[in-house]
Coordinates of C-alpha atoms and ligand atoms in Angstrom, one line a residue:
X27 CA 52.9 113.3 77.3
X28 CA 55.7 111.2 77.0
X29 CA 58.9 111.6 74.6
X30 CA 60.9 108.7 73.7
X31 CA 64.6 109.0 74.3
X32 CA 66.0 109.6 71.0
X33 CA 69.1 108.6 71.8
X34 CA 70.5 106.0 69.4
X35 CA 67.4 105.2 67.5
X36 CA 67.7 104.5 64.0
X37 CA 65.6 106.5 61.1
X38 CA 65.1 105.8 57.4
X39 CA 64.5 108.6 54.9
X40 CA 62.6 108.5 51.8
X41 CA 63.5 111.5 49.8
X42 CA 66.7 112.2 51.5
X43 CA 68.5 114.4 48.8
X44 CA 65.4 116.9 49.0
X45 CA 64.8 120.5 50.7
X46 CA 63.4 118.7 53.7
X47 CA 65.0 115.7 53.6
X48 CA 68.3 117.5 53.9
X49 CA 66.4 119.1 57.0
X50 CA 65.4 116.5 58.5
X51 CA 68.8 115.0 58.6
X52 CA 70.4 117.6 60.2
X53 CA 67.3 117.7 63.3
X54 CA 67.6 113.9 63.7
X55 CA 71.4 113.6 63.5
X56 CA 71.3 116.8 66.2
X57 CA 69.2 114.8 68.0
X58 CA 71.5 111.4 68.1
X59 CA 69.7 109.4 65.4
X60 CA 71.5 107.1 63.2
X61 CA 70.1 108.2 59.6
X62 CA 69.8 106.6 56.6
X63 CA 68.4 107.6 53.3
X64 CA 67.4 106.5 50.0
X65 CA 68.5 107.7 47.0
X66 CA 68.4 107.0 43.5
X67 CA 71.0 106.6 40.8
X68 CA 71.2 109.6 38.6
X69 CA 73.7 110.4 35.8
X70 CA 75.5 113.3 37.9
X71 CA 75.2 113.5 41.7
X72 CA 71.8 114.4 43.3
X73 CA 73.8 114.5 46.9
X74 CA 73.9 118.5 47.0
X75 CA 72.2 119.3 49.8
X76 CA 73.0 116.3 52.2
X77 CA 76.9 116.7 51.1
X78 CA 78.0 118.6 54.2
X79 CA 76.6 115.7 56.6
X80 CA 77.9 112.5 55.0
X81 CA 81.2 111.0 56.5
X82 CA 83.1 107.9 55.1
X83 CA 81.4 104.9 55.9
X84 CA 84.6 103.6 57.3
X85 CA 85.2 105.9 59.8
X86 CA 83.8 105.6 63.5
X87 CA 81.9 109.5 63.2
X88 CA 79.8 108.3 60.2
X89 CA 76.7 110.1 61.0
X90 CA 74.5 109.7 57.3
X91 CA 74.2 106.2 55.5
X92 CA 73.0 106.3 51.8
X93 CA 71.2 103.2 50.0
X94 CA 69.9 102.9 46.5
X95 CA 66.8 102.4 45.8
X96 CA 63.2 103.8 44.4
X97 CA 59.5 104.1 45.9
X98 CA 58.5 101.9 42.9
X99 CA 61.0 99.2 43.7
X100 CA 60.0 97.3 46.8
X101 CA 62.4 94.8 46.9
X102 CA 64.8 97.3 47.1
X103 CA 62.9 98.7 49.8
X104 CA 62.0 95.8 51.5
X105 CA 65.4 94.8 51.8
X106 CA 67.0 97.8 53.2
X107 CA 64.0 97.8 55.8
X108 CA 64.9 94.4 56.9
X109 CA 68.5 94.9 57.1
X110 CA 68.3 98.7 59.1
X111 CA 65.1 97.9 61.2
X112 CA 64.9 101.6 62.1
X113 CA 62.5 103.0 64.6
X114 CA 60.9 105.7 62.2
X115 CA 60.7 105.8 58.9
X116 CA 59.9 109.1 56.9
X117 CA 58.6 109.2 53.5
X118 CA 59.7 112.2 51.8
X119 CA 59.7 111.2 48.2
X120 CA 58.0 111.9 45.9
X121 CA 57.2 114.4 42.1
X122 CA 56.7 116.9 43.8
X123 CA 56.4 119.7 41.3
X124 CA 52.2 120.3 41.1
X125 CA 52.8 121.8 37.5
X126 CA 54.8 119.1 36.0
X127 CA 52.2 116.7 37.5
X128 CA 50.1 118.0 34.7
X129 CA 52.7 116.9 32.1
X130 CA 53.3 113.6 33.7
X131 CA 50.0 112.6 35.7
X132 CA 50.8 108.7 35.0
X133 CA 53.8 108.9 36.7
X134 CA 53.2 111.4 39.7
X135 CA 50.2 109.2 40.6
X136 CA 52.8 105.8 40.8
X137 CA 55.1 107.6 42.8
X138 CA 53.5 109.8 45.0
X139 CA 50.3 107.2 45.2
X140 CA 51.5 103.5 44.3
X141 CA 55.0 104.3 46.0
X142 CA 53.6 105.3 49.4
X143 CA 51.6 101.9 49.1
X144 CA 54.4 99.2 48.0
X145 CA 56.6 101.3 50.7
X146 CA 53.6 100.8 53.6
X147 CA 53.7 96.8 51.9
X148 CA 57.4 96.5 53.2
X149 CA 57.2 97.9 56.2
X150 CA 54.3 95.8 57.0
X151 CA 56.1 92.8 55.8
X152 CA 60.0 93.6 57.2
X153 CA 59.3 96.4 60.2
X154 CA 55.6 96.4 60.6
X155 CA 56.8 98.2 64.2
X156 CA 58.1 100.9 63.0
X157 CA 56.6 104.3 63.3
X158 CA 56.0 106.1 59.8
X159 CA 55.2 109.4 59.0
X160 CA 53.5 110.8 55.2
X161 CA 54.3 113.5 53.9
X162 CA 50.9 115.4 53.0
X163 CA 50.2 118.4 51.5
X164 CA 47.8 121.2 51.5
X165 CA 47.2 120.7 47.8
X166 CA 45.0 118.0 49.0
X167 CA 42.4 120.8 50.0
X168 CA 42.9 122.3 46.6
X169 CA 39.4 124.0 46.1
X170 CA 39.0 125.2 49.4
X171 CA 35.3 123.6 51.0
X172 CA 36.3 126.1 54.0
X173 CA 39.0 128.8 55.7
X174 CA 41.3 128.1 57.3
X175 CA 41.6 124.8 56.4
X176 CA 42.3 122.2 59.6
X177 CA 42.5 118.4 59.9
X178 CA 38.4 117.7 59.3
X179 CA 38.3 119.8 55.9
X180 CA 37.2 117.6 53.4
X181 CA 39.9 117.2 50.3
X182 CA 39.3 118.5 46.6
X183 CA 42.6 117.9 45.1
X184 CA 42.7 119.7 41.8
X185 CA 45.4 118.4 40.6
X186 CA 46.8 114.6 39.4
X187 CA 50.1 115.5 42.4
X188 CA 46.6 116.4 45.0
X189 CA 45.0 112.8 43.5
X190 CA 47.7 111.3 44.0
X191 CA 48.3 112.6 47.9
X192 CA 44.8 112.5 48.9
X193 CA 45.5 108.4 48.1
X194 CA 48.3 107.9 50.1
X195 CA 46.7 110.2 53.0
X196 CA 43.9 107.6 53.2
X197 CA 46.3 104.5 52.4
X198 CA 48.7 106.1 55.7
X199 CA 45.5 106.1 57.6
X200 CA 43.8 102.8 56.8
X201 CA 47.1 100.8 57.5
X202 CA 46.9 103.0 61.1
X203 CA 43.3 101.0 61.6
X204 CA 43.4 97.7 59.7
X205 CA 47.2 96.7 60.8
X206 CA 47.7 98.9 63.9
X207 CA 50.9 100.7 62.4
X208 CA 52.1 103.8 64.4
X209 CA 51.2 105.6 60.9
X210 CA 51.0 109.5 60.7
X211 CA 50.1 111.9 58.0
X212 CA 51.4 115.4 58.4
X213 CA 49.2 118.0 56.3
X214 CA 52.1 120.7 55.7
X215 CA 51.3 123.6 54.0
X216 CA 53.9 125.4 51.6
X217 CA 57.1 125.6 52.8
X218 CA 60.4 127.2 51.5
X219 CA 64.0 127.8 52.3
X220 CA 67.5 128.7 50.3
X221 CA 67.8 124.9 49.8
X222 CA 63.8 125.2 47.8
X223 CA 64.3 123.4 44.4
X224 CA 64.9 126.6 41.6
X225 CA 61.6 126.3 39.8
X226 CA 59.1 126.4 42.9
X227 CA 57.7 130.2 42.8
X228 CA 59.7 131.7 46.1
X229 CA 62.9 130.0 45.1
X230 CA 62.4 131.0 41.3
X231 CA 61.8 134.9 42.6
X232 CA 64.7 134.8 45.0
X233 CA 67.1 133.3 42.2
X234 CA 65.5 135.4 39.8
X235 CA 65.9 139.0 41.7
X236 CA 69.3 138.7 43.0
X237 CA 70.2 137.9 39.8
X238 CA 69.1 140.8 37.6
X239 CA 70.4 142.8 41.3
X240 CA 73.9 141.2 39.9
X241 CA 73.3 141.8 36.3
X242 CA 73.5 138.4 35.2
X243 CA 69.7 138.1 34.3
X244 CA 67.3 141.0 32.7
X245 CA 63.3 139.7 33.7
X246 CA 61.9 137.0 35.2
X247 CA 58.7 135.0 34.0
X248 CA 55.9 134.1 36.2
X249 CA 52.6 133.0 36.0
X250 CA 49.5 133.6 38.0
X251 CA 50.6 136.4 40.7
X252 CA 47.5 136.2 42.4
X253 CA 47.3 132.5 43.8
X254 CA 47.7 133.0 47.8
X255 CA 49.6 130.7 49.7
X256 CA 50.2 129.6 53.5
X257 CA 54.1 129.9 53.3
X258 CA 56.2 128.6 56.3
X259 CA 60.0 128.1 56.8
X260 CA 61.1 123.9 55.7
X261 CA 63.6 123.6 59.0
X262 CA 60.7 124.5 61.5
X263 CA 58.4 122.1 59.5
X264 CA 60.4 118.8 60.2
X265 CA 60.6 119.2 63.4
X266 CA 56.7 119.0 63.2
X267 CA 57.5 115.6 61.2
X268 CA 59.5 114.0 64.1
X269 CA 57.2 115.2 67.2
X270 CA 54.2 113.4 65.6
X271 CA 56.0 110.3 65.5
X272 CA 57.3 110.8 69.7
X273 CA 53.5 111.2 71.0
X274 CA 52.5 108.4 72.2
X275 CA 49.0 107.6 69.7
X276 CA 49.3 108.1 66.0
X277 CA 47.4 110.9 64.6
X278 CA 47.3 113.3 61.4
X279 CA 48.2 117.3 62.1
X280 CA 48.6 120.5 59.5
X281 CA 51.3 122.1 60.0
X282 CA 50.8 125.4 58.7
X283 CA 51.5 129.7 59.5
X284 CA 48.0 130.6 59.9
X285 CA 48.6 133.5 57.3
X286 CA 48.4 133.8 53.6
X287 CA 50.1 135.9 51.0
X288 CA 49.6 136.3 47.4
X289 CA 52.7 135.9 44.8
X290 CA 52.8 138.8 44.2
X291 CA 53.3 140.2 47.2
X292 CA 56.0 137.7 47.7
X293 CA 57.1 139.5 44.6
X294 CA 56.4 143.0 46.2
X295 CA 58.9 141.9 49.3
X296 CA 61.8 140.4 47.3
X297 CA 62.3 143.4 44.9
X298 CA 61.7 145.5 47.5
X299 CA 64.8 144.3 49.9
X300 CA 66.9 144.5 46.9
X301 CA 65.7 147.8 46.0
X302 CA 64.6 147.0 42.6
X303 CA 60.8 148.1 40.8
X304 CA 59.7 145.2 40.4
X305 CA 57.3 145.9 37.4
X306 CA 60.4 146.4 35.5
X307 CA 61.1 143.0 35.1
X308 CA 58.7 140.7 35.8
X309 CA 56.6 139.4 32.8
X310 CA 53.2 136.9 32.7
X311 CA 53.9 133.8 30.3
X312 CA 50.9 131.7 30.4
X313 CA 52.7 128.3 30.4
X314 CA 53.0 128.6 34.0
X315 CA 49.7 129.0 34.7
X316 CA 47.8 125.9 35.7
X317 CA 45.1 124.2 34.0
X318 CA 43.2 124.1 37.7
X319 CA 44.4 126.3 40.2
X320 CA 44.4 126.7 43.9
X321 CA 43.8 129.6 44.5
X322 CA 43.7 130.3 48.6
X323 CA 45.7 128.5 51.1
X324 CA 45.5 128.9 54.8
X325 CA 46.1 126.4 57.2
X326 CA 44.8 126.3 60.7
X327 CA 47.8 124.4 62.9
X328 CA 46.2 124.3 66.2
X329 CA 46.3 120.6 66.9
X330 CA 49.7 120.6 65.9
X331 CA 50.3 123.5 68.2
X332 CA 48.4 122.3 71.3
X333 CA 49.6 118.7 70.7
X334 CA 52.8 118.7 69.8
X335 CA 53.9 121.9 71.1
X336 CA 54.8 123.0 67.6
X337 CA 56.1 126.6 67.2
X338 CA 57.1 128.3 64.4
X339 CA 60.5 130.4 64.4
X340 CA 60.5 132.7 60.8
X341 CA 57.9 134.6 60.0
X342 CA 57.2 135.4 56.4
X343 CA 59.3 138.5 55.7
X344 CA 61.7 136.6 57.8
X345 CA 61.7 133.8 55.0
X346 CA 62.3 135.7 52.3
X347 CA 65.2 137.6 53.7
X348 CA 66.4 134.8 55.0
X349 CA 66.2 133.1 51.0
X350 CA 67.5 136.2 49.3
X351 CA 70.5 136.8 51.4
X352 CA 71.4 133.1 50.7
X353 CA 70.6 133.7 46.7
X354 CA 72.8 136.8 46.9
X355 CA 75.5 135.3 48.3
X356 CA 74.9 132.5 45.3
X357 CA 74.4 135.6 42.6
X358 CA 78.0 137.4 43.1
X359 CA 79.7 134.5 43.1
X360 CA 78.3 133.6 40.2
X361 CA 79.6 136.9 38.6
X362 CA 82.8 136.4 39.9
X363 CA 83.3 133.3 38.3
X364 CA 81.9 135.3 35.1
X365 CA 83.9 138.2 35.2
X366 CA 87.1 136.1 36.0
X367 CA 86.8 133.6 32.9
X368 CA 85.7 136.5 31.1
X369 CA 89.5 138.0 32.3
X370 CA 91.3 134.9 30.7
X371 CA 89.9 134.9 27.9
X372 CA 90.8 138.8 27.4
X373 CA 94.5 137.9 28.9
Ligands
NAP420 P1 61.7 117.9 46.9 O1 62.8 118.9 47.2 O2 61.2 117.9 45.5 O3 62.3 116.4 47.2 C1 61.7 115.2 46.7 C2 62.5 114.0 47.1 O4 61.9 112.9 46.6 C3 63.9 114.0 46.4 O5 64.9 113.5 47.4 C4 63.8 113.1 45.3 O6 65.0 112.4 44.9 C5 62.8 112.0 45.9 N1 62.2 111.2 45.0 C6 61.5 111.5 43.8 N2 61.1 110.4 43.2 C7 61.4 109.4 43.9 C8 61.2 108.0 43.8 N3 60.6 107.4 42.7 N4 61.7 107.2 44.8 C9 62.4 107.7 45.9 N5 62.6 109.0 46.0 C10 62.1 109.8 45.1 O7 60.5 118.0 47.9 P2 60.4 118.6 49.3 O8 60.0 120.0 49.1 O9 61.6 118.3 50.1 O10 59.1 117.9 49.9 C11 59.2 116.7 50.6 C12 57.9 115.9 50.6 O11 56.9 116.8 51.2 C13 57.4 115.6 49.2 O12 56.7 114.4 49.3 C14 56.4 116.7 48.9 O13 55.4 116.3 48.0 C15 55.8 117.0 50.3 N6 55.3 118.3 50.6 C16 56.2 119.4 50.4 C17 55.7 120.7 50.7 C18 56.6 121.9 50.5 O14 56.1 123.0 50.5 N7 57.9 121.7 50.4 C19 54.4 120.8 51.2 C20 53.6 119.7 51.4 C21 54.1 118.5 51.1 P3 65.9 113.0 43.7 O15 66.8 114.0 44.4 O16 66.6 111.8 43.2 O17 65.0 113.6 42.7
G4F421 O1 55.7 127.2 44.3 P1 54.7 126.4 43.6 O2 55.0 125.6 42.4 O3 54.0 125.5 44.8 P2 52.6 124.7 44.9 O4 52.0 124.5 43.6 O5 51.8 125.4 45.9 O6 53.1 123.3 45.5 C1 54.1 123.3 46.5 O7 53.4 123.3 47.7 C2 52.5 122.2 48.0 C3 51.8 122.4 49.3 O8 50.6 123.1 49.1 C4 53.4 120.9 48.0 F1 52.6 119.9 48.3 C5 54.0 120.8 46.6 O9 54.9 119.6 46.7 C6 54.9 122.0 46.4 O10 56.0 122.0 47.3 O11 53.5 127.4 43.2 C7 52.8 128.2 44.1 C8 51.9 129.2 43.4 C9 50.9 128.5 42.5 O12 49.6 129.0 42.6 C10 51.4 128.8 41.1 O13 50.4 128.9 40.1 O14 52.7 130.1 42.6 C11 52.0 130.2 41.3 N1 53.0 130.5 40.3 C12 53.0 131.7 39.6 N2 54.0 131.7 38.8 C13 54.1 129.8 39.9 C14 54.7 130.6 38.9 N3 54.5 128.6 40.3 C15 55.7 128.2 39.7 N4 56.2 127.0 40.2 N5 56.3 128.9 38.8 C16 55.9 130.1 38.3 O15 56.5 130.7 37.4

């Protein structure tokens, strides 16, 4: 199977300030890519997690390059297509929060749904060559028609974020067949790292435990403990994303562990490393429980792993040592800063 030299090829990211956005960044830039990213304007900077990686752009070494723009704005998109022409483009944006999708169902669906469309509209009209790749999710399996789910399990999103994937899934793959784009849709199951957004259930635990470990927090509240989830680490997930888009034929792949845990074993595990009970402190508050749950995720990645040569490099326990060490590390500095303005204003 033949990979294409990497070397100097450009790559546009939608969804560049995210977890694995900020990922993907560092693999392609590793790897020689010029990379350029998306972002939108926001009242305070949204840059955190890409900060380390961007270099003036009047300097020779600049490595990251940073547009404004929005999925549902596609001249904005259309132009910075046209002017980059890059090689692959990645489309990482999106609500992603499946709870707030709930709350805001009009505007997850235009988005994660009309947004993947007007962006497949300008690169049909200003790159129609370059390879994309769509970031699905195993939400779009939702209640489960089989286990482990694989590539042929039919969808049954229950949720208005699942709607709104399952769309652009079949959008990806009929602009694959009707226009002949090198168009791919990953199906990744969960995946998690120190740089997860705060109000996603492992970062929320993670936060949450090392925190009370510090004594800057007394409980955390969760919701269903007993969902089950097929949870993966997000830097050996993009590296799926950019293998599907070196084969040589366009295809769709999950990208998954192969093993499922419940929350509240994930719970079970966090306390645990920190030494804590963990029935001491955390409490049920129903507003974080769904109004349609998924209840069992497990992802069967074999195509992914026979294909592409995918491998996975953290295993679960892995993960979450890996995310509380990192959250730890966050924690005591936050008590530093604490206890020291605490100081002054006793001095
Ligand atoms: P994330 O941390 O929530 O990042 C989402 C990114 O999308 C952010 O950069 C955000 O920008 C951007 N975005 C939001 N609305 C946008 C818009 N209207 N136009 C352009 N960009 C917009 O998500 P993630 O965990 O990195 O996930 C990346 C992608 O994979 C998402 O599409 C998600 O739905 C999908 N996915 C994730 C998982 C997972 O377990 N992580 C699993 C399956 C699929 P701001 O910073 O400005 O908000
Ligand atoms: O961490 P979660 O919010 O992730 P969820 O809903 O599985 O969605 C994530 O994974 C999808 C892939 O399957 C992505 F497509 C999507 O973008 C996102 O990254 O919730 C995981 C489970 C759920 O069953 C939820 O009900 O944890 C349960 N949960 C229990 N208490 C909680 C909480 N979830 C959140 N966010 N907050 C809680 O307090």
């Amino acid at each position: 199977m033949e990979i294409h030299n990497p070397k100097s090829k450009r790559a546009l990211i939608l969804g560049i300030t995210g977890q694995d956005g900020s990922y993907l960044s560092e693999l392609l830039i590793s790897k020689g890519y010029e990379v350029h990213g998306i972002i939108r304007r926001s009242s305070s900077f949204n840059t955190e997690r890409i900060e380390h990686l961007y270099h003036d752009p009047h300097e020779p070494h600049v490595r990251l390059n940073l547009h404004y723009g929005d999925l549902m704005d596609g001249s904005s998109l259309r132009a910075v297509i046209s002017q980059i022409q890059p090689d692959e483009i990645y489309n990482l944006g999106a609500q992603s929060h499946v709870r707030v999708s709930f709350d805001q169902p009009v505007y997850t669906v235009e988005v994660d749904a009309l947004g993947t469309l007007i962006l497949l509209e300008a690169i049909r009209d200003a790159a129609p060559r370059a390879r994309f790749y769509q970031a699905g999710s195993s939400e779009m399996f939702g209640k489960v028609r089989e286990v482990p789910q694989r590539e042929a399990t039919p969808f049954y999103p229950r949720s208005p974020y699942g709607c709104a994937k399952v769309f652009a899934h079949w959008q990806t793959l009929n602009y694959r067949e009707a226009y002949g784009m090198f168009a791919c849709n990953g199906i990744l199951f969960n995946h998690e790292s120190p740089r997860r957004g705060e109000t996603f259930v492992t970062r929320k635990i993670t936060r949450a435990a090392t925190r009370i470990k510090e004594g800057l927090q007394e409980a955390v509240y969760l919701g269903n403990l007993e969902a089950r989830r097929d949870w993966g680490y997000a830097g050996d997930y993009v590296e799926a994303m950019w293998l599907m888009l070196q084969q040589e034929e366009a295809q769709d792949y999950v990208v998954a562990t192969g093993e499922t845990h419940s929350v509240r074993e994930f719970v079970e595990e966090t306390f645990g490393l920190l030494d804590l009970d963990w029935k001491k402190y955390v409490r049920i508050d129903p507003r974080y429980f769904r109004p349609t749950e998924v209840d069992l995720l497990l992802g069967d990645s074999t195509k992914a792993r026979t294909l592409l040569g995918w491998q996975l490099t953290v295993s679960f326990r892995e993960l979450i040592k890996m995310m509380v060490e990192a959250d730890r590390k966050l924690a005591r500095r936050e008590r530093l800063v604490k206890e020291s303005s605490a100081m002054i204003q006793g001095a």
